[in-house]
PDB file of C-alpha atoms in Angstrom:
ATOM      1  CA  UNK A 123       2.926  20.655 -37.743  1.00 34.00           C
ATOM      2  CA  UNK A 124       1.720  18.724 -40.855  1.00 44.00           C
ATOM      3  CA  UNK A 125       4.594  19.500 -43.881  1.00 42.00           C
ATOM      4  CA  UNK A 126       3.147  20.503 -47.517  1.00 40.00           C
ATOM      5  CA  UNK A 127       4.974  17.890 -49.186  1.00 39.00           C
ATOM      6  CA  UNK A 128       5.553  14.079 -48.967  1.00 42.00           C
ATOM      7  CA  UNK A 129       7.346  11.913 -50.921  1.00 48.00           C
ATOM      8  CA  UNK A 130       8.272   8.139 -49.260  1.00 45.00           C
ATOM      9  CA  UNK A 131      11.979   8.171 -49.182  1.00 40.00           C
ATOM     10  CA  UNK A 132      12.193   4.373 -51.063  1.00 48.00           C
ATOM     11  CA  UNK A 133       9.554   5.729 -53.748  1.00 51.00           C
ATOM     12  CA  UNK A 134      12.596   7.140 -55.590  1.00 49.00           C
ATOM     13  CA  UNK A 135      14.500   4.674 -56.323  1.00 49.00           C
ATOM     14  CA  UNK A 136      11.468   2.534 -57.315  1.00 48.00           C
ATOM     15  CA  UNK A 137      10.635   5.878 -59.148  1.00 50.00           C
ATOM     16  CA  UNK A 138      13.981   5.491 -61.069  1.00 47.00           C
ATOM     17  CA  UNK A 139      13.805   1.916 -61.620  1.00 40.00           C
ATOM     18  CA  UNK A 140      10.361   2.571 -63.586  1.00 41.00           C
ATOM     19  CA  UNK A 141      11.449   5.356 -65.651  1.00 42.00           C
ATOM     20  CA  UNK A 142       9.032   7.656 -63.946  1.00 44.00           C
ATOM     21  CA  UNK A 143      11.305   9.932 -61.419  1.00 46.00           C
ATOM     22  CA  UNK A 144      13.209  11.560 -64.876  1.00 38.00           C
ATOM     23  CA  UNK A 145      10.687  14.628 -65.952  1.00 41.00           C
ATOM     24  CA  UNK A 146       8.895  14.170 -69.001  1.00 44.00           C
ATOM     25  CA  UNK A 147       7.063  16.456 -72.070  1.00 40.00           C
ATOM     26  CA  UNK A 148       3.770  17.590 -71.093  1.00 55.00           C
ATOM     27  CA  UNK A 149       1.087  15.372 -72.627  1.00 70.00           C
ATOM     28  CA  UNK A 150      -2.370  15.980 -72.799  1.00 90.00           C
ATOM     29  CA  UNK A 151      -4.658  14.393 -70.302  1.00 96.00           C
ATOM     30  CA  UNK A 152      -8.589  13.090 -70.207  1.00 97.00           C
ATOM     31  CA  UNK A 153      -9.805  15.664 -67.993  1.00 98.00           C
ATOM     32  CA  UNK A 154     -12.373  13.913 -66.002  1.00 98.00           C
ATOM     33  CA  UNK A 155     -14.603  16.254 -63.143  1.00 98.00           C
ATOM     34  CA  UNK A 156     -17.808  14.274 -62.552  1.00 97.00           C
ATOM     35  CA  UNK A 157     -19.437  11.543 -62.567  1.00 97.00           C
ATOM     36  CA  UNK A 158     -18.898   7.996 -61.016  1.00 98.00           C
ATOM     37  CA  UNK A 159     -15.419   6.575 -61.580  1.00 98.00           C
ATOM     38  CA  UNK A 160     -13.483   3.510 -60.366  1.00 98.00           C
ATOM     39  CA  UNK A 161      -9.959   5.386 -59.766  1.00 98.00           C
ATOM     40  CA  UNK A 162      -8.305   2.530 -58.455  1.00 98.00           C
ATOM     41  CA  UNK A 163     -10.069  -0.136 -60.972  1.00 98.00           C
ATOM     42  CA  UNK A 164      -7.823  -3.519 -61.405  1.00 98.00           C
ATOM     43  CA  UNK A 165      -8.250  -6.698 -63.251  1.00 98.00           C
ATOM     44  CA  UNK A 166      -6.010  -9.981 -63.764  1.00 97.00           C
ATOM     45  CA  UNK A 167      -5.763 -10.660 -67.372  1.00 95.00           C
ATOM     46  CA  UNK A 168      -3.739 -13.014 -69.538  1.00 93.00           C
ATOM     47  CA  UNK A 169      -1.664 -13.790 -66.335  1.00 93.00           C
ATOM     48  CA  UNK A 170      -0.987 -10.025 -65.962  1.00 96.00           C
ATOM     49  CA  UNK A 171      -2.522  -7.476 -62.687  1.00 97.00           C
ATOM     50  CA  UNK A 172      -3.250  -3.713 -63.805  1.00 97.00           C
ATOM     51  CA  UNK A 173      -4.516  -0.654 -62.426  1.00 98.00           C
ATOM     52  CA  UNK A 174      -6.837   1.484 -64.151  1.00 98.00           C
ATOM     53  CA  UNK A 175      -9.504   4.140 -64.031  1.00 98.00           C
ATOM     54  CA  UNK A 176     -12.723   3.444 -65.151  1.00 98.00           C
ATOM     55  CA  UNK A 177     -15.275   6.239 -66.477  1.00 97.00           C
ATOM     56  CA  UNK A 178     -18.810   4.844 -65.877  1.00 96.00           C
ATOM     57  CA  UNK A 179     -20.283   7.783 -67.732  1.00 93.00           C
ATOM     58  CA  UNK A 180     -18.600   6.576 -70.596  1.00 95.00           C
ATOM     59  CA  UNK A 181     -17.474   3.214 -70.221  1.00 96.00           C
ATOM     60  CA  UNK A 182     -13.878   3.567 -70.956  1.00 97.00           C
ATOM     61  CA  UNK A 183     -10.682   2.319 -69.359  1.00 97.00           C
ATOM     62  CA  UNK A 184      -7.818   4.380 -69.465  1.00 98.00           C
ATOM     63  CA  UNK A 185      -4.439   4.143 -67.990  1.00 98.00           C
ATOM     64  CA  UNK A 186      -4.031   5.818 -64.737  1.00 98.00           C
ATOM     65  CA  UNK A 187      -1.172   8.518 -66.573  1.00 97.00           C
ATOM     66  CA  UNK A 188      -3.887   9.337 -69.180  1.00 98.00           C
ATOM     67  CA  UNK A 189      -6.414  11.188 -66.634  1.00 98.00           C
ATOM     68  CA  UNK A 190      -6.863  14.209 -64.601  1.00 98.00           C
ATOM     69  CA  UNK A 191      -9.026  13.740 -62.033  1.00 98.00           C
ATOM     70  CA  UNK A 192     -10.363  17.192 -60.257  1.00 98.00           C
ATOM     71  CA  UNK A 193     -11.929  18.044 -57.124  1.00 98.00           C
ATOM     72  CA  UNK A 194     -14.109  21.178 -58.296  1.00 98.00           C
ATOM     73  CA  UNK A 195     -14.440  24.215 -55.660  1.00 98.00           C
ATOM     74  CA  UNK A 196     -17.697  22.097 -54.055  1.00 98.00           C
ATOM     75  CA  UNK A 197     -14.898  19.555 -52.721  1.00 98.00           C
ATOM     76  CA  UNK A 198     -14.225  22.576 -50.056  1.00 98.00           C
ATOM     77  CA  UNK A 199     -14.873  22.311 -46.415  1.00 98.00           C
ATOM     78  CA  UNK A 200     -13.345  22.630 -43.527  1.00 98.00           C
ATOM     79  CA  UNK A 201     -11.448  20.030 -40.732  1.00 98.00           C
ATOM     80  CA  UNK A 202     -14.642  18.726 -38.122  1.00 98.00           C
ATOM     81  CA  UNK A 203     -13.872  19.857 -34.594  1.00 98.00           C
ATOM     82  CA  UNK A 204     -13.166  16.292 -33.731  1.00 98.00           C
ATOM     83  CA  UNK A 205      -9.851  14.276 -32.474  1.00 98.00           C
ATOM     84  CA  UNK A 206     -10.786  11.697 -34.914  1.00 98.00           C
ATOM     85  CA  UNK A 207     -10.311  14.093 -37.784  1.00 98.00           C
ATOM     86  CA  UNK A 208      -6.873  15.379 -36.878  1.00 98.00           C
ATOM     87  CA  UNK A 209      -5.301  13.419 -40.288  1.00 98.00           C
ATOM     88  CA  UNK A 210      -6.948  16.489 -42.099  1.00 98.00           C
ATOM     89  CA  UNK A 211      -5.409  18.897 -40.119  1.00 98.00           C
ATOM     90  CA  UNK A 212      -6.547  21.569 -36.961  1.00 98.00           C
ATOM     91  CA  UNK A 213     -10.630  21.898 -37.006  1.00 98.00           C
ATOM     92  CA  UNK A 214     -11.413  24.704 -39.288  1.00 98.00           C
ATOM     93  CA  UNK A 215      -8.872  24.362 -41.592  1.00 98.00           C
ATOM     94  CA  UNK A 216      -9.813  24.097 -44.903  1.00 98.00           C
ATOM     95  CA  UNK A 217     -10.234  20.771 -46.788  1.00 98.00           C
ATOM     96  CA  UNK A 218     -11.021  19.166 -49.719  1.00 98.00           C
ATOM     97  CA  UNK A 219     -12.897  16.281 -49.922  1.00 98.00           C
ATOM     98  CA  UNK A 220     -13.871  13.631 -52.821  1.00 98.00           C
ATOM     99  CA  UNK A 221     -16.796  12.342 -50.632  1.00 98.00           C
ATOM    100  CA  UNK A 222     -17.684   8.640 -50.284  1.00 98.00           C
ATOM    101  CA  UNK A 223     -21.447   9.435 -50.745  1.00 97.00           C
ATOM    102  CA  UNK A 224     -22.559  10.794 -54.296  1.00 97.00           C
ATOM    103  CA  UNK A 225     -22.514  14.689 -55.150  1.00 97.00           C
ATOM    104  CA  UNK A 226     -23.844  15.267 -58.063  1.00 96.00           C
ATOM    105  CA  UNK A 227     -21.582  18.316 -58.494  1.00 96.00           C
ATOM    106  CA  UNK A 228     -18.672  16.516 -57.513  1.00 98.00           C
ATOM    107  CA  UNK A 229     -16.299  13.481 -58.642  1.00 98.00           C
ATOM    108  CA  UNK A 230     -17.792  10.371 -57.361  1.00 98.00           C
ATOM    109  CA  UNK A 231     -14.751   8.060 -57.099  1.00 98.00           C
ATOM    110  CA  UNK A 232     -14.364   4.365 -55.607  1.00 97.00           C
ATOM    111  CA  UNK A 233     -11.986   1.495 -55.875  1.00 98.00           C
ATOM    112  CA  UNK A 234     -13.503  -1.961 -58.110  1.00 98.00           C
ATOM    113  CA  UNK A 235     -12.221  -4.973 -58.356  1.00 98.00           C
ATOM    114  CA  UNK A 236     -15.417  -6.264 -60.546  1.00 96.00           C
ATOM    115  CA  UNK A 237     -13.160  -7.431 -63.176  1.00 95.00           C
ATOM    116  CA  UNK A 238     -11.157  -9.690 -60.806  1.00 97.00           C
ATOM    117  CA  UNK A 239     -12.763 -13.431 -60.596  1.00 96.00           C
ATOM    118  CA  UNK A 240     -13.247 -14.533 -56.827  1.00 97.00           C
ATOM    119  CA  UNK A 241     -11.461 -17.265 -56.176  1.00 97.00           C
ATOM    120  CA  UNK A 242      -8.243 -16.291 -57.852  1.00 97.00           C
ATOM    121  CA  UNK A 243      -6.433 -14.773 -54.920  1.00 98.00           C
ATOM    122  CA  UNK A 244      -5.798 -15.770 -51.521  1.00 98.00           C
ATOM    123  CA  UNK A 245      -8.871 -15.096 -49.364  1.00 98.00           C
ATOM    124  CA  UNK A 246     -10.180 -13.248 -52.996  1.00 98.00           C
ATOM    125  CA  UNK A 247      -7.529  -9.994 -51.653  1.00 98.00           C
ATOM    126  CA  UNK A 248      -5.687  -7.890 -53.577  1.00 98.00           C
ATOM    127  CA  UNK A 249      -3.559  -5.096 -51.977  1.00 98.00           C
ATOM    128  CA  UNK A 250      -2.894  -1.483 -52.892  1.00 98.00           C
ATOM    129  CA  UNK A 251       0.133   0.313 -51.713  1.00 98.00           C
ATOM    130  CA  UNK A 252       0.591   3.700 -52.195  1.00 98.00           C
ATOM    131  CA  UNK A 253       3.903   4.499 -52.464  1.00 98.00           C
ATOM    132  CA  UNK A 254       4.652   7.882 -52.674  1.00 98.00           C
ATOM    133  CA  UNK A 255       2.678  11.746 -53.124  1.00 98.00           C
ATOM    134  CA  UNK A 256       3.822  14.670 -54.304  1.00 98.00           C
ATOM    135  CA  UNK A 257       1.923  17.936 -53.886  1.00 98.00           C
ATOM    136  CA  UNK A 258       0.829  21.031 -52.261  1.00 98.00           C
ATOM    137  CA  UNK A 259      -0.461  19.088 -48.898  1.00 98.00           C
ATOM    138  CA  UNK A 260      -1.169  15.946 -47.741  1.00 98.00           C
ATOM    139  CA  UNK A 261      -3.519  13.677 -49.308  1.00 98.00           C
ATOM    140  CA  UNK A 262      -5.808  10.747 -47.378  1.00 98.00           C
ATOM    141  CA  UNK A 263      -8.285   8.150 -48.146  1.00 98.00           C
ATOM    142  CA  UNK A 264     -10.586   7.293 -45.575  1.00 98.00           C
ATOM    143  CA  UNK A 265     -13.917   6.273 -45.015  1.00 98.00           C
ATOM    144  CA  UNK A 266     -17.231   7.057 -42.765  1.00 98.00           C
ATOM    145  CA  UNK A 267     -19.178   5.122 -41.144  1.00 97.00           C
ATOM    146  CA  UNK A 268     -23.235   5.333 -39.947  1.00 95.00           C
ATOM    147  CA  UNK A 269     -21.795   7.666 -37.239  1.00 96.00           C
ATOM    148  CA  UNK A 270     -19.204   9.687 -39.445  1.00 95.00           C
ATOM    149  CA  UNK A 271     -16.868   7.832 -37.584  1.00 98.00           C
ATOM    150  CA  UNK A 272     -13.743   7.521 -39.782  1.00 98.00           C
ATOM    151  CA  UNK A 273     -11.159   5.021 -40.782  1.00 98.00           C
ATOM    152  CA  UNK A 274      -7.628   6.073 -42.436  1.00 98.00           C
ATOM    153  CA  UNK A 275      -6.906   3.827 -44.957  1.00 98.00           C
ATOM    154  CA  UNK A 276      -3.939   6.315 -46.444  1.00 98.00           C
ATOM    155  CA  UNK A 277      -2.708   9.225 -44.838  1.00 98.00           C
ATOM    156  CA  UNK A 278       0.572  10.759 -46.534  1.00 98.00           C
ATOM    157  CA  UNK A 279       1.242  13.136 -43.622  1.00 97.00           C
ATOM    158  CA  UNK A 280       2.170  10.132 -41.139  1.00 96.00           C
ATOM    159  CA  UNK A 281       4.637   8.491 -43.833  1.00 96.00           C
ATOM    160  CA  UNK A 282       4.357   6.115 -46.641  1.00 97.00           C
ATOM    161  CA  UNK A 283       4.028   3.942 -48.100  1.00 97.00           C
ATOM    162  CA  UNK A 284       0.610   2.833 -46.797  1.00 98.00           C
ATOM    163  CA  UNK A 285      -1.384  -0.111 -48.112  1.00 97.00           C
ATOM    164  CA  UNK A 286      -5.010  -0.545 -48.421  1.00 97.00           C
ATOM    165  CA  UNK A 287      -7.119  -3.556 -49.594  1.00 97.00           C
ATOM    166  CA  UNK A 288     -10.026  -4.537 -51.836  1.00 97.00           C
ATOM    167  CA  UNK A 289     -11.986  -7.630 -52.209  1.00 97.00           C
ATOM    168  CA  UNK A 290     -12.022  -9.460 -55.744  1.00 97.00           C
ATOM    169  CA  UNK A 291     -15.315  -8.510 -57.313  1.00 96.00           C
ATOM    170  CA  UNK A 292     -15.737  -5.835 -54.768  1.00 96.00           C
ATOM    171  CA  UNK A 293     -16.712  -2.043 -55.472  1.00 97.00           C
ATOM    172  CA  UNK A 294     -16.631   0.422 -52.933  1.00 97.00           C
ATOM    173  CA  UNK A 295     -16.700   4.343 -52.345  1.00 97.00           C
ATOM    174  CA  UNK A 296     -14.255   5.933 -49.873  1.00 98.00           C
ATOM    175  CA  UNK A 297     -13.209  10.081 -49.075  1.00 98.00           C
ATOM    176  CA  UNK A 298     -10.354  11.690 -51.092  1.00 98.00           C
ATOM    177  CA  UNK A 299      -8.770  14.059 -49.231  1.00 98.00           C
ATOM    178  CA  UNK A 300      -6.455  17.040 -49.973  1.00 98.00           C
ATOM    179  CA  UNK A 301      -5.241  20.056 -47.670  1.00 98.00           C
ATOM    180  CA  UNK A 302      -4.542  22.561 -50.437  1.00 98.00           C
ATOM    181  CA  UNK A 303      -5.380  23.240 -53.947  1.00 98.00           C
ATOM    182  CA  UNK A 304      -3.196  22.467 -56.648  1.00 98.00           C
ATOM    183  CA  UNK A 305      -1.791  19.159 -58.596  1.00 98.00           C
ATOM    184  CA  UNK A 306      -1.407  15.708 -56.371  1.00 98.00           C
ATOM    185  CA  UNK A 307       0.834  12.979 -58.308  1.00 98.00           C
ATOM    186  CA  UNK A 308       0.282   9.831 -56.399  1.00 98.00           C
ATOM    187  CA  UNK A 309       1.890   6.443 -57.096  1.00 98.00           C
ATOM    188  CA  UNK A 310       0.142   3.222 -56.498  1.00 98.00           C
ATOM    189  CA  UNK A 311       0.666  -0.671 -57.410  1.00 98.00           C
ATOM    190  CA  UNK A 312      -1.809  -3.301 -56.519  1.00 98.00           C
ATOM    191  CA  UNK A 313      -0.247  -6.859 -55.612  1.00 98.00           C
ATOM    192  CA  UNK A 314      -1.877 -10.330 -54.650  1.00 98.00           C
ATOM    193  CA  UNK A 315      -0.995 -13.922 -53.956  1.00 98.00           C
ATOM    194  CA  UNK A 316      -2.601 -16.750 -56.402  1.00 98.00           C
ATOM    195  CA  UNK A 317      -4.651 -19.155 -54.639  1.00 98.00           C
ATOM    196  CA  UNK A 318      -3.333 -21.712 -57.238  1.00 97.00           C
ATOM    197  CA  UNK A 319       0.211 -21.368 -57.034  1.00 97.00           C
ATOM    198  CA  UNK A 320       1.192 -19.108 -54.111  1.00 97.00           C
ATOM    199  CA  UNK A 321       2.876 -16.916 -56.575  1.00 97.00           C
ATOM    200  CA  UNK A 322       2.773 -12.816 -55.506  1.00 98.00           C
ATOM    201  CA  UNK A 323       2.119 -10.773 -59.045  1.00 98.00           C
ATOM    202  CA  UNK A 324       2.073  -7.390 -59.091  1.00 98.00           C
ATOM    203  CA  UNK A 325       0.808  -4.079 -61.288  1.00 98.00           C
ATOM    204  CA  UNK A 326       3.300  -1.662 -62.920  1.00 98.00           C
ATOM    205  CA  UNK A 327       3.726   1.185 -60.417  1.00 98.00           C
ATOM    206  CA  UNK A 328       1.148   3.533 -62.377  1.00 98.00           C
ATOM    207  CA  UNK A 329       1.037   7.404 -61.687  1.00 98.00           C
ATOM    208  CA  UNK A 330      -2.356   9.464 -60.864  1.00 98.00           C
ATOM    209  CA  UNK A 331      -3.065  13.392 -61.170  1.00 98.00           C
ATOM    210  CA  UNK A 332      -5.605  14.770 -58.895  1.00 98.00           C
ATOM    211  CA  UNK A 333      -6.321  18.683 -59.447  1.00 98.00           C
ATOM    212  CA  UNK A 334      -7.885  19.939 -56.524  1.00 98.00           C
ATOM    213  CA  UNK A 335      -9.114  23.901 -57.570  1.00 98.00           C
ATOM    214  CA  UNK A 336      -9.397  26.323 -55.022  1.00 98.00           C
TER     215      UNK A 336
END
């Protein structure tokens, strides 16, 4: 039986190391329901690696803690009747699903590393480890392919952290997944080696808010 809530045991002491496991005021956040966005967006500036989201509709950059991204009611389906779909739960449960393939109605999110240079990294890779979820449910990435085959790339109901990886000057569109409604807080932080020096940099530990309505 998949558990409502997940949280990667070493996420909180990284959690307290950052500053971000003590509660804090309620700020006000770019609410942000439509459209294409990069969600996991990154760039290597002035020596630095970041995380951000991009809005296209806009074209702004905001940190990841100043957004709410949603998953309007559309998002709802249910689990296919299909082995290969068990990370979403028994077939006919409800789901809700940021899909890979544009919806109007719907958020239309994707991971970019446009802003990355090829050449930088080794083998132009950059990693992204998600480190911990807290929620309602579990929460998945994954994507389709021609067949609506799919591949996990994150799956907090078989343990975390899990790591996924982009190409520099890559864009892509993957699934969001979520098995309830209600507020996700998941943790992420990109890393890569330089090509030049061998060196391993990393991106603060950055915080996004999914709210998935019912």
């Amino acid at each position: 039986m998949r558990k409502p809530y997940r949280l990667a045991l070493p996420l909180l002491a990284v959690l307290a190391l950052t500053g971000v496991a003590t509660p804090a005021a309620a700020v006000s956040q770019v609410v942000i329901d439509e459209g294409h966005v990069d969600a996991f967006g990154l760039a290597y500036e002035n020596g630095a690696l970041n995380l951000h989201i991009h809005d296209d509709a806009t074209d702004t950059e905001y940190d990841p803690s100043e957004v709410q991204l949603v998953a309007k009611p559309a998002a709802k389906t249910t689990v296919p009747d299909d082995p290969a779909y068990a990370f979403l739960g028994a077939p006919g449960d409800p789901v809700w699903v940021l899909p890979q393939v544009q919806n109007p109605e719907l958020l239309f999110a994707g991971i970019a590393a446009e802003e990355v240079e090829p050449g930088l990294f080794v083998n132009d890779t950059l990693q992204l480890d998600v480190v911990g979820v807290r929620g309602p449910a579990d929460f998945s990435i994954f994507t389709q392919d021609a067949f609506g085959v799919p591949t996990v790339r994150v799956d907090s109901g078989d343990g975390l952290p899990d790591r996924t990886t982009t190409t520099a000057g890559g864009h892509e569109h993957v699934n969001w997944g979520f098995e309830a409604p209600g507020t996700y807080k998941v943790w992420v932080r990109a890393k890569g080696t330089l090509a030049a020096s061998g060196k391993t940099v990393y991106s603060p530990l950055e915080t996004y808010t999914f709210k998935v309505q019912p």
